[in-house]
Coordinates of C-alpha atoms and ligand atoms in Angstrom, one line a residue:
X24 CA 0.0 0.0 0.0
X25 CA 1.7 3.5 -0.7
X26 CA 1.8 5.6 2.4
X27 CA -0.2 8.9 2.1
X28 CA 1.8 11.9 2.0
X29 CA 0.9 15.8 2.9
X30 CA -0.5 17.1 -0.2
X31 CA 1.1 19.2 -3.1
X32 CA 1.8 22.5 -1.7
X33 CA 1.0 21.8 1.7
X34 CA 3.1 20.9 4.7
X35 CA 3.1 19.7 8.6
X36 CA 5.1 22.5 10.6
X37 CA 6.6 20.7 13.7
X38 CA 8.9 21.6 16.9
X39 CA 11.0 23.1 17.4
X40 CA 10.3 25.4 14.3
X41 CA 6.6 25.7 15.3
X42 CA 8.5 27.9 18.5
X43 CA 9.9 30.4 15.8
X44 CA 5.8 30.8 14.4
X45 CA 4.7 31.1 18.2
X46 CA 7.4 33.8 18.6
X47 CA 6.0 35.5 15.2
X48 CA 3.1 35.7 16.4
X49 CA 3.4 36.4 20.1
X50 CA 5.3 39.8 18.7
X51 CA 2.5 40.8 16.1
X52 CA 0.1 40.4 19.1
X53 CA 2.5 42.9 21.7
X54 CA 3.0 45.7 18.1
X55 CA -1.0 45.0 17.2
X56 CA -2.0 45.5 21.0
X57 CA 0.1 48.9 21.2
X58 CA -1.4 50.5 18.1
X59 CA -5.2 49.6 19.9
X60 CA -5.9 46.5 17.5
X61 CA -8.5 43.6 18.4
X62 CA -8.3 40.2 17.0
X63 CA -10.9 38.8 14.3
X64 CA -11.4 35.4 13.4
X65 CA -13.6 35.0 10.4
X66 CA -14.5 31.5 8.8
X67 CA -11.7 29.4 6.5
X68 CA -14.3 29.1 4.0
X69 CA -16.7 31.6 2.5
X70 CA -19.3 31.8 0.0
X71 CA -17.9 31.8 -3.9
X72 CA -19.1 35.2 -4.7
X73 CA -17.5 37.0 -2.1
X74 CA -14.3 36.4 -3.5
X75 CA -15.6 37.1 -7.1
X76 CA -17.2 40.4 -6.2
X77 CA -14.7 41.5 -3.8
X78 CA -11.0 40.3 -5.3
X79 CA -12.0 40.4 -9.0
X80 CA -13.4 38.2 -11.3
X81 CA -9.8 38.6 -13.7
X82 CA -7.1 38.5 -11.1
X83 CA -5.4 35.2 -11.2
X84 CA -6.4 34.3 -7.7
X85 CA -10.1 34.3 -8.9
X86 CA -9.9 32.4 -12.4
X87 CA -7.5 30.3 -11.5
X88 CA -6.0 29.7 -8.2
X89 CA -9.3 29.6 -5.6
X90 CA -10.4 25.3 -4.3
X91 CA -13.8 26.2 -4.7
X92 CA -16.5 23.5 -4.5
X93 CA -20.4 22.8 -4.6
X94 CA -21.6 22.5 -1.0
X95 CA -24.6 20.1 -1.5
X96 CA -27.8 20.6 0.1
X97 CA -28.5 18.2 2.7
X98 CA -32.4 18.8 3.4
X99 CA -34.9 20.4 1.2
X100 CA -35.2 23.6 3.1
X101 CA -31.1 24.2 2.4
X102 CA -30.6 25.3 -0.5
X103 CA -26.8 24.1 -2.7
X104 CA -24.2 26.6 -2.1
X105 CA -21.1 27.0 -4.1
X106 CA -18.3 27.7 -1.4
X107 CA -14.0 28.8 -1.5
X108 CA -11.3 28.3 0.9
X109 CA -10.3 32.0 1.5
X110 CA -7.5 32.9 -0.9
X111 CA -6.8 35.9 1.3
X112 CA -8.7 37.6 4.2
X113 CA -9.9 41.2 3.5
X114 CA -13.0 40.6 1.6
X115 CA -13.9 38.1 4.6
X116 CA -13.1 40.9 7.3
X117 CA -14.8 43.6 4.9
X118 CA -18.3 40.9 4.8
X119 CA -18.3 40.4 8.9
X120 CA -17.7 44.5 9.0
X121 CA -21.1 45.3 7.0
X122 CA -23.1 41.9 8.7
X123 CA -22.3 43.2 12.3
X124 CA -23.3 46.7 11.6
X125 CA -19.7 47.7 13.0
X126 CA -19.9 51.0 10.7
X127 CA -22.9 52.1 13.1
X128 CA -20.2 52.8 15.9
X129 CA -19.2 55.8 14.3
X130 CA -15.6 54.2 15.2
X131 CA -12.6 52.7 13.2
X132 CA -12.2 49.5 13.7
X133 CA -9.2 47.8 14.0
X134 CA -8.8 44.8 13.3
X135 CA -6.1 41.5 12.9
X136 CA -6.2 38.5 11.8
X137 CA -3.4 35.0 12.0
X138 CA -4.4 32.4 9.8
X139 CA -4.2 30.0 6.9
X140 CA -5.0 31.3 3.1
X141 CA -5.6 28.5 0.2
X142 CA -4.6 29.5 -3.3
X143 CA -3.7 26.7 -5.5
X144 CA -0.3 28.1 -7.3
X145 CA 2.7 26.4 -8.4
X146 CA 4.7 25.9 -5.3
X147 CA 8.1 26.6 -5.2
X148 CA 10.4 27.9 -2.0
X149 CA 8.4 30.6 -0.1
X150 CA 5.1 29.8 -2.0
X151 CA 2.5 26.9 -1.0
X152 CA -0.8 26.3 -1.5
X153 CA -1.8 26.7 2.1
X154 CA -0.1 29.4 3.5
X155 CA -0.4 31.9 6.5
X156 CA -0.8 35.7 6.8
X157 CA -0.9 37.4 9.5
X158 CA -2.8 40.4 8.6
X159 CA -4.4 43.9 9.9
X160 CA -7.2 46.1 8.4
X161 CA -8.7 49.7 9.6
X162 CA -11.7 50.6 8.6
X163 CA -14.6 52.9 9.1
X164 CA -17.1 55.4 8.0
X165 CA -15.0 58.4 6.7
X166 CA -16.4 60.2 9.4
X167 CA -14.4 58.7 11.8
X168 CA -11.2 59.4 9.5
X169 CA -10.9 56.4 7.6
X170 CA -10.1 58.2 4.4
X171 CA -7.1 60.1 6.1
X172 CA -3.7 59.7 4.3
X173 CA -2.6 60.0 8.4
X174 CA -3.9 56.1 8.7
X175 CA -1.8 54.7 5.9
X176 CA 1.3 56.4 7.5
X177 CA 0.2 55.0 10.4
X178 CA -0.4 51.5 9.2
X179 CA 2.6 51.7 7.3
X180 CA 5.3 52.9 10.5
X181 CA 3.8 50.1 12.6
X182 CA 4.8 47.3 9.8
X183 CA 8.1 49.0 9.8
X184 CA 8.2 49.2 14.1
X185 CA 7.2 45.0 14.1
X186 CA 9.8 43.8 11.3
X187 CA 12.3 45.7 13.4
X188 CA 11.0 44.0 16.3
X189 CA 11.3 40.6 14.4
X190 CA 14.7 41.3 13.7
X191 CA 14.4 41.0 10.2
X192 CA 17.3 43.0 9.1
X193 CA 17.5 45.0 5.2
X194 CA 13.6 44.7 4.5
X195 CA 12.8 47.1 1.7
X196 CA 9.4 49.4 1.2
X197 CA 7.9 49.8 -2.3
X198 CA 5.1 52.2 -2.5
X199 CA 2.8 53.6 -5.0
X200 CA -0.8 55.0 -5.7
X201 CA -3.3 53.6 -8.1
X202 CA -5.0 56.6 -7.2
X203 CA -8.9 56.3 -7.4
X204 CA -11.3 54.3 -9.2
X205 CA -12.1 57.0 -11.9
X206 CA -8.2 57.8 -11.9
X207 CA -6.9 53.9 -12.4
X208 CA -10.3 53.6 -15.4
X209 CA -8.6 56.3 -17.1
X210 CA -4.9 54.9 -16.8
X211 CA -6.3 51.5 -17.4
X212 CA -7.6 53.2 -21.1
X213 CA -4.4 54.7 -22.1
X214 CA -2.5 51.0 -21.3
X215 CA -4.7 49.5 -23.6
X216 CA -4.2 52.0 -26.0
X217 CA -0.8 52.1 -25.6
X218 CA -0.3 48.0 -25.1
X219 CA -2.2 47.5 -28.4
X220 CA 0.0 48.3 -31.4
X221 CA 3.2 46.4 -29.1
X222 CA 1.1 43.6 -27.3
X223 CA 1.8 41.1 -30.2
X224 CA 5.8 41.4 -29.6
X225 CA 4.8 40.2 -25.5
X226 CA 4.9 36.9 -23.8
X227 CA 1.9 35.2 -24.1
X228 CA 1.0 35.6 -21.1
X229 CA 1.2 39.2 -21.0
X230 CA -0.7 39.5 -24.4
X231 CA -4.0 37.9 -22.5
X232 CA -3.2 40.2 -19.7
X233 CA -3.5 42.9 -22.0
X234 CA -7.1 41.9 -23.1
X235 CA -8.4 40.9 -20.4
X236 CA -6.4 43.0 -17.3
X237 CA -3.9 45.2 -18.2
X238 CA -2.4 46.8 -14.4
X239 CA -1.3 43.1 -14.8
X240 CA 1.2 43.7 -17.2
X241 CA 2.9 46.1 -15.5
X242 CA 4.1 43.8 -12.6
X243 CA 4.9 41.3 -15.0
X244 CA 8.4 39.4 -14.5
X245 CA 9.3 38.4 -18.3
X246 CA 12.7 39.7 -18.9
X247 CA 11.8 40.4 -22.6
X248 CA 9.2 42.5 -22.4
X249 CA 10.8 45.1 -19.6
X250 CA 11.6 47.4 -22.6
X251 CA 8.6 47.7 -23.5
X252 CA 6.8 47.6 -20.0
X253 CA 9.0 50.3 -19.0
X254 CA 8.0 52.3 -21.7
X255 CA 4.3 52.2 -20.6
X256 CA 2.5 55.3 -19.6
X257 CA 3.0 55.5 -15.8
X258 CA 0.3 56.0 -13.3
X259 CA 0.8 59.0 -11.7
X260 CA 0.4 60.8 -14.6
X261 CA -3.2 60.2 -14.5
X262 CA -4.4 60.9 -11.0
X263 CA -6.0 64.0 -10.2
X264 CA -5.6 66.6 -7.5
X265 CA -6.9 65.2 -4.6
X266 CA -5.0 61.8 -5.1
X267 CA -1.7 63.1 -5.9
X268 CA -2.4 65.4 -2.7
X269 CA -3.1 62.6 -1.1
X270 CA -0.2 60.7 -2.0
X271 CA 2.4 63.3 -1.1
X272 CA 0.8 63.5 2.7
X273 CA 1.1 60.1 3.0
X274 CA 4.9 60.3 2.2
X275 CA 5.5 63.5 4.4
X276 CA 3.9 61.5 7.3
X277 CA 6.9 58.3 5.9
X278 CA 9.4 61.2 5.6
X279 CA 8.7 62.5 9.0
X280 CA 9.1 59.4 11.2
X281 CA 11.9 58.1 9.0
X282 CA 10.6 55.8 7.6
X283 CA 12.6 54.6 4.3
X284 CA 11.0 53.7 1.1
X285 CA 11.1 53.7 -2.4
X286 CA 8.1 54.9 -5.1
X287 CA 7.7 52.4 -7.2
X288 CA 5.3 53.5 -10.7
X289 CA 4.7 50.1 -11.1
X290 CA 3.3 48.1 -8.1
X291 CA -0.4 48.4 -8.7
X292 CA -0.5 44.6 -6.7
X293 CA -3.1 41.6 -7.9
X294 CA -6.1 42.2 -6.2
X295 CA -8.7 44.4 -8.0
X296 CA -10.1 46.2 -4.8
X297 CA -7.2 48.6 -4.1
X298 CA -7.3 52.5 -4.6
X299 CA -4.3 54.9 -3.4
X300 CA -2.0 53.8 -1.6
X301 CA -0.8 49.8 -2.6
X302 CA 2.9 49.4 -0.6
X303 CA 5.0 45.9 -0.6
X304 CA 8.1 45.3 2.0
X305 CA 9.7 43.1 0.2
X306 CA 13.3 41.0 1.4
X307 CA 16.2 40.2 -0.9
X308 CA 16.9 36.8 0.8
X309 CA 13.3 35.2 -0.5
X310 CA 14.5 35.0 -4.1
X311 CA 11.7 35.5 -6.5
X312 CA 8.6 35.3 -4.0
X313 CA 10.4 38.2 -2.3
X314 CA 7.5 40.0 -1.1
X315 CA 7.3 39.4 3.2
X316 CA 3.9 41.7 2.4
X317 CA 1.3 43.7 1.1
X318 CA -1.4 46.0 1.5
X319 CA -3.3 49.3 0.2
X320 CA -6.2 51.2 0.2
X321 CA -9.5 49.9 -0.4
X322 CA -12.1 52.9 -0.3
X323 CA -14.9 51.6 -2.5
X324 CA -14.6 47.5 -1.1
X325 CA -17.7 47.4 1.5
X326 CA -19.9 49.3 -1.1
X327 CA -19.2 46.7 -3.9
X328 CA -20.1 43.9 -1.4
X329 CA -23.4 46.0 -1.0
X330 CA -22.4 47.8 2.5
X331 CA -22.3 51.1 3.4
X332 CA -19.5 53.7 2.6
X333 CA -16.8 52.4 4.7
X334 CA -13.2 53.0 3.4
X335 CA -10.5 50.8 4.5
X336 CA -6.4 50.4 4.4
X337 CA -4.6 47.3 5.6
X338 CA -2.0 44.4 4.5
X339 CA -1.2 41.0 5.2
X340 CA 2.3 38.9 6.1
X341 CA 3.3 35.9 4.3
X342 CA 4.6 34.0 7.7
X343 CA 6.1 31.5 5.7
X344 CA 7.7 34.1 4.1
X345 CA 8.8 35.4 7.9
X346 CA 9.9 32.3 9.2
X347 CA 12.2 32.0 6.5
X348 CA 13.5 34.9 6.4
X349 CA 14.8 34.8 9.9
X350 CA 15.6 31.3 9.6
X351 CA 18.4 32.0 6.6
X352 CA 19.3 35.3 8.9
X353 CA 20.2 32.8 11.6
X354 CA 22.2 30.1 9.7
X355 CA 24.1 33.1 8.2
X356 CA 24.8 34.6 11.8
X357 CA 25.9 31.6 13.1
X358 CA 28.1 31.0 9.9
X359 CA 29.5 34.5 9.9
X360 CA 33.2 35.2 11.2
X361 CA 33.5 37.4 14.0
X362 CA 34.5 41.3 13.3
X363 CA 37.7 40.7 15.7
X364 CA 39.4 38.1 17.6
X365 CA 41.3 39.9 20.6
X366 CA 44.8 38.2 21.5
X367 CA 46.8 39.0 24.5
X368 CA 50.1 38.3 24.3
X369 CA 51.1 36.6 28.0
X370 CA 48.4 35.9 30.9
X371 CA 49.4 39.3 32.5
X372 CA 47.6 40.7 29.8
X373 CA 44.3 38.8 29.6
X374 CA 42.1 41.5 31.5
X375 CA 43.1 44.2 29.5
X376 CA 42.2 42.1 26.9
X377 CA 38.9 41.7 27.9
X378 CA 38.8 45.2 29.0
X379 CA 39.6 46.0 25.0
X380 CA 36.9 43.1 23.9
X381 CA 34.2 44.7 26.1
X382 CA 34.8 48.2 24.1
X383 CA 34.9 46.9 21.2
X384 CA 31.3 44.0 22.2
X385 CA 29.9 47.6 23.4
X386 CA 30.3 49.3 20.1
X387 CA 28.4 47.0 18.6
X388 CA 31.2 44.6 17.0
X389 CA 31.2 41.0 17.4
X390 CA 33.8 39.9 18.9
X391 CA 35.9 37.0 20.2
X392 CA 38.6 36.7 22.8
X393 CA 41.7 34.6 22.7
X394 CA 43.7 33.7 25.8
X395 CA 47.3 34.5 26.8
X396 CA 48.2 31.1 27.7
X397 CA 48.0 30.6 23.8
X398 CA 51.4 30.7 22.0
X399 CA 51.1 33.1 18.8
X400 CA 50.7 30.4 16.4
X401 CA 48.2 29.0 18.1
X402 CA 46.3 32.5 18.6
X403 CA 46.9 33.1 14.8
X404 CA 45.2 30.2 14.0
X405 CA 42.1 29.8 16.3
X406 CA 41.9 33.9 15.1
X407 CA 41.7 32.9 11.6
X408 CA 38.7 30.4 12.5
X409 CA 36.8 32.7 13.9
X410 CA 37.2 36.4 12.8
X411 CA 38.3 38.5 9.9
X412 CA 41.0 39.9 11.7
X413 CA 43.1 39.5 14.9
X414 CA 44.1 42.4 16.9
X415 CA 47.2 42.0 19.3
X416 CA 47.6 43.3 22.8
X417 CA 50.9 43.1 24.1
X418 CA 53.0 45.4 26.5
X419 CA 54.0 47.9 23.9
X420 CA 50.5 48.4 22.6
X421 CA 49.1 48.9 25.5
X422 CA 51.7 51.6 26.4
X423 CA 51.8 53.4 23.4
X424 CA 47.7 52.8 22.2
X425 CA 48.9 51.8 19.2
X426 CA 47.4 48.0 17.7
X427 CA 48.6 45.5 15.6
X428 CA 45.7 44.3 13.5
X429 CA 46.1 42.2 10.3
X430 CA 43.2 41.5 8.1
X431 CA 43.3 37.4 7.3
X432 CA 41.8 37.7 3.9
X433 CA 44.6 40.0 2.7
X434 CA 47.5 39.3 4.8
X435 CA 48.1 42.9 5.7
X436 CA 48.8 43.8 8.7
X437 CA 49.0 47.6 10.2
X438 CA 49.3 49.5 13.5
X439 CA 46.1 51.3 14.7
X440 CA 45.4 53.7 17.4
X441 CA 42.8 52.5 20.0
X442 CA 40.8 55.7 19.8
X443 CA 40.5 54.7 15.9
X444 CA 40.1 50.8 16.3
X445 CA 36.3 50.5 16.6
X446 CA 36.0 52.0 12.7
X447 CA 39.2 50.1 11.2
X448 CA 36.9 47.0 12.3
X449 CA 33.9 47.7 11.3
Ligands
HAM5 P1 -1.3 39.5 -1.2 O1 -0.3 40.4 -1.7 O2 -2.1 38.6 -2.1 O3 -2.3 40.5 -0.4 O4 -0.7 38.6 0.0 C1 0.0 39.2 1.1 C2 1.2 38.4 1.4 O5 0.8 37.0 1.6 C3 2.2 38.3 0.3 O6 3.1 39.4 0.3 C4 3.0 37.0 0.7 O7 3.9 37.4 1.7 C5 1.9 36.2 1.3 N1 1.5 35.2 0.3 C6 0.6 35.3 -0.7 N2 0.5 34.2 -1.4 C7 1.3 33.3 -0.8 C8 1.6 31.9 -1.1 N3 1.1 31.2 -2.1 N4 2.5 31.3 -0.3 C9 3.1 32.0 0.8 N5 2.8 33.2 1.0 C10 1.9 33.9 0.3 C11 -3.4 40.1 0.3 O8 -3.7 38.9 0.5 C12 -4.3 41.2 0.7 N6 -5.5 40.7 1.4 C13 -3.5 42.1 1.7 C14 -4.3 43.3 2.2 C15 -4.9 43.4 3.4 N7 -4.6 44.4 1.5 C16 -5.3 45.2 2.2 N8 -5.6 44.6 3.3

């Protein structure tokens, strides 16, 4: 009998890795709780049309990648129901926001959400079929200020404020504006007009995209067709005042809590409800699924699933995505050589020499100490195990301040004045 396996795209997380997604989690719980959050959990599965209505009929996680099913009636009075796994969780969190009346507080609500997504793509490293996201939405009437640039800033600094918590180090922010509905039907006119005389010389992929949804192209990865993709019309030509006013608070508020970023014309993102701001923090270590997360605007969502005017900004984390992120940042700390390894020639010296290693450790270096039992060969060559360079503390250095350090890579070796030691590391 074969043995059953987990299925394509799917996958059993166990100890002690499940410790790293508790830890994940446990800090998107302390950043969600300071920024006044509460936690909803909405059903795994929802009914097919709220996906359709609310995602978009022509994205790619609609046509192609939702495990939808007919849900069979059991008894005559129930009627047969065609039902999805939720491919993301917005649409679900927009539906429970217009059944519970929660616009009727006058308040924003903020919510989050940690749980599993289903979309049936090709998986490949950082990309399964069952996946998690760890999301957050706020959203309101626009009496209560839902509609104010301040609340992407906002939403934006806090993702910034719990990767840093995470520790993941060199994440990146791309962000854009799609600017309104009326502003993206305009832009999505001129791509057609422009895409149509050069669509035949695409990938054929990007030739369907420009029938049937052409923001799609624009985000397209086909190395061919960047010349021509780059030569597209670009979006912020075609929003109007109040969006490209809009636009440049939300950056002032960025600019004015440092927080870095780069515009990117092209990230208009795969989901058809966004308008404004669409943003992506993206890590170079995930290799092509490098996006951690992603997020925007959705002003006109709760009205297209029939509610009342209620618009929203949020995002959701890949926590695959997280998980291996700081995995690979680990196994590359624990590989790295330290900045220094601190020999003291003779025991007489081996305080000062952890005197000098504790200067160095508080500087932020990383650092390791040697011993001055060791003979020099022996210090030379546990140094060169360790660290990129080895700097010697021996009677005459410590009387005149000056160091020997010699780099291992290049053999060089030079004097260096304690006051200047911490930078020659570094
Ligand atoms: P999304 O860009 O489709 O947006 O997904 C958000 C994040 O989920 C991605 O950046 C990625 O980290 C992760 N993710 C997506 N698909 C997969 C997959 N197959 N395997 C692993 N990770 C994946 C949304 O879902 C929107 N609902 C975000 C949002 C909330 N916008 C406004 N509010």
């Amino acid at each position: 009998m074969s043995t059953l396996k987990a299925v394509r795209g799917t996958r059993d997380l166990l100890p002690p890795e499940t410790e790293l997604w508790n830890h994940i989690e446990a800090t998107a719980r302390r950043v969600f709780a300071r920024y006044n959050f509460g936690e909803i959990r909405t059903p795994i599965f929802e009914d097919t049309s709220l996906f359709a209505r609310g995602v978009g009929e022509e994205t790619d996680i609609v046509s192609k990648e939702m495990y939808t099913w007919e849900d069979r009636a059991r008894a005559q009075s129930e009627k047969s129901q065609s039902l999805t796994l939720r491919p993301e969780n917005t649409a679900g969190v927009v539906r429970a926001y217009i059944e519970h009346k929660l616009g009727e507080t006058g308040l924003l609500q903020k919510l989050f959400y940690i749980g599993p997504q289903f979309r049936r793509e090709r998986p490949q490293k950082g990309r399964y079929r069952q996946f998690w996201q760890i999301g957050a939405e706020v959203i309101g009437p626009p009496s209560a200020g839902s509609e104010s640039p301040l609340r992407d800033a906002e939403v934006i600094e806090m993702l910034a404020t719990l990767l840093d918590e995470l520790g993941i180090v060199g994440w990146k922010l791309e962000i854009n504006s799609v600017g309104s509905s009326a502003d993206r039907a305009r832009y999505v006119a001129a791509l057609r007009e422009a895409l149509a005389p050069v669509k035949d010389r695409m990938c054929e992929d990007n030739q369907r995209r420009a029938e049937t949804n052409p923001l799609r192209v624009l985000d397209s990865k086909d190395a061919g067709d960047q010349e021509i993709i780059d030569g597209l019309p670009k979006i912020a030509e075609y929003l109007d005042a109040e969006s490209t006013e809009n636009f440049r608070q939300v950056l002032a508020a960025l600019n004015a809590c440092a927080v870095p970023y780069t515009v990117n014309p092209r990230l208009v993102r795969g989901l058809d409800y966004y308008t404004r701001t669409t943003f992506e923090f993206t890590h170079g270590g995930l290799g092509a699924q490098n996006a951690l997360l992603g997020g925007g605007r959705y002003d006109g969502l709760s009205e297209v699933l029939g509610g009342p005017k209620a618009p929203g900004i949020g995002f959701a984390m890949g926590e695959d995505r997280l998980v291996l992120t700081l995995q690979a940042q680990a196994a590359e700390a624990k590989a790295a050589l330290a900045d220094a390894f601190v020999a003291p020639l003779g025991e007489g010296l081996n305080a000062e020499a952890l005197k000098l290693a504790r200067e160095l450790r508080g500087a932020g270096l990383r650092v390791e100490l040697g011993d001055g039992g060791f003979r020099l060969k022996k210090s030379f060559e546990m140094g060169n195990k360790l660290a990129r360079k080895i700097v010697l503390l021996g009677e005459d250095e410590l009387s005149s301040g000056m160091l020997t350090v010699k780099d291992f890579a290049t053999g060089e070796q030079v004097k260096i004045a304690r006051t200047n030691l911490t930078e020659a590391l570094r």
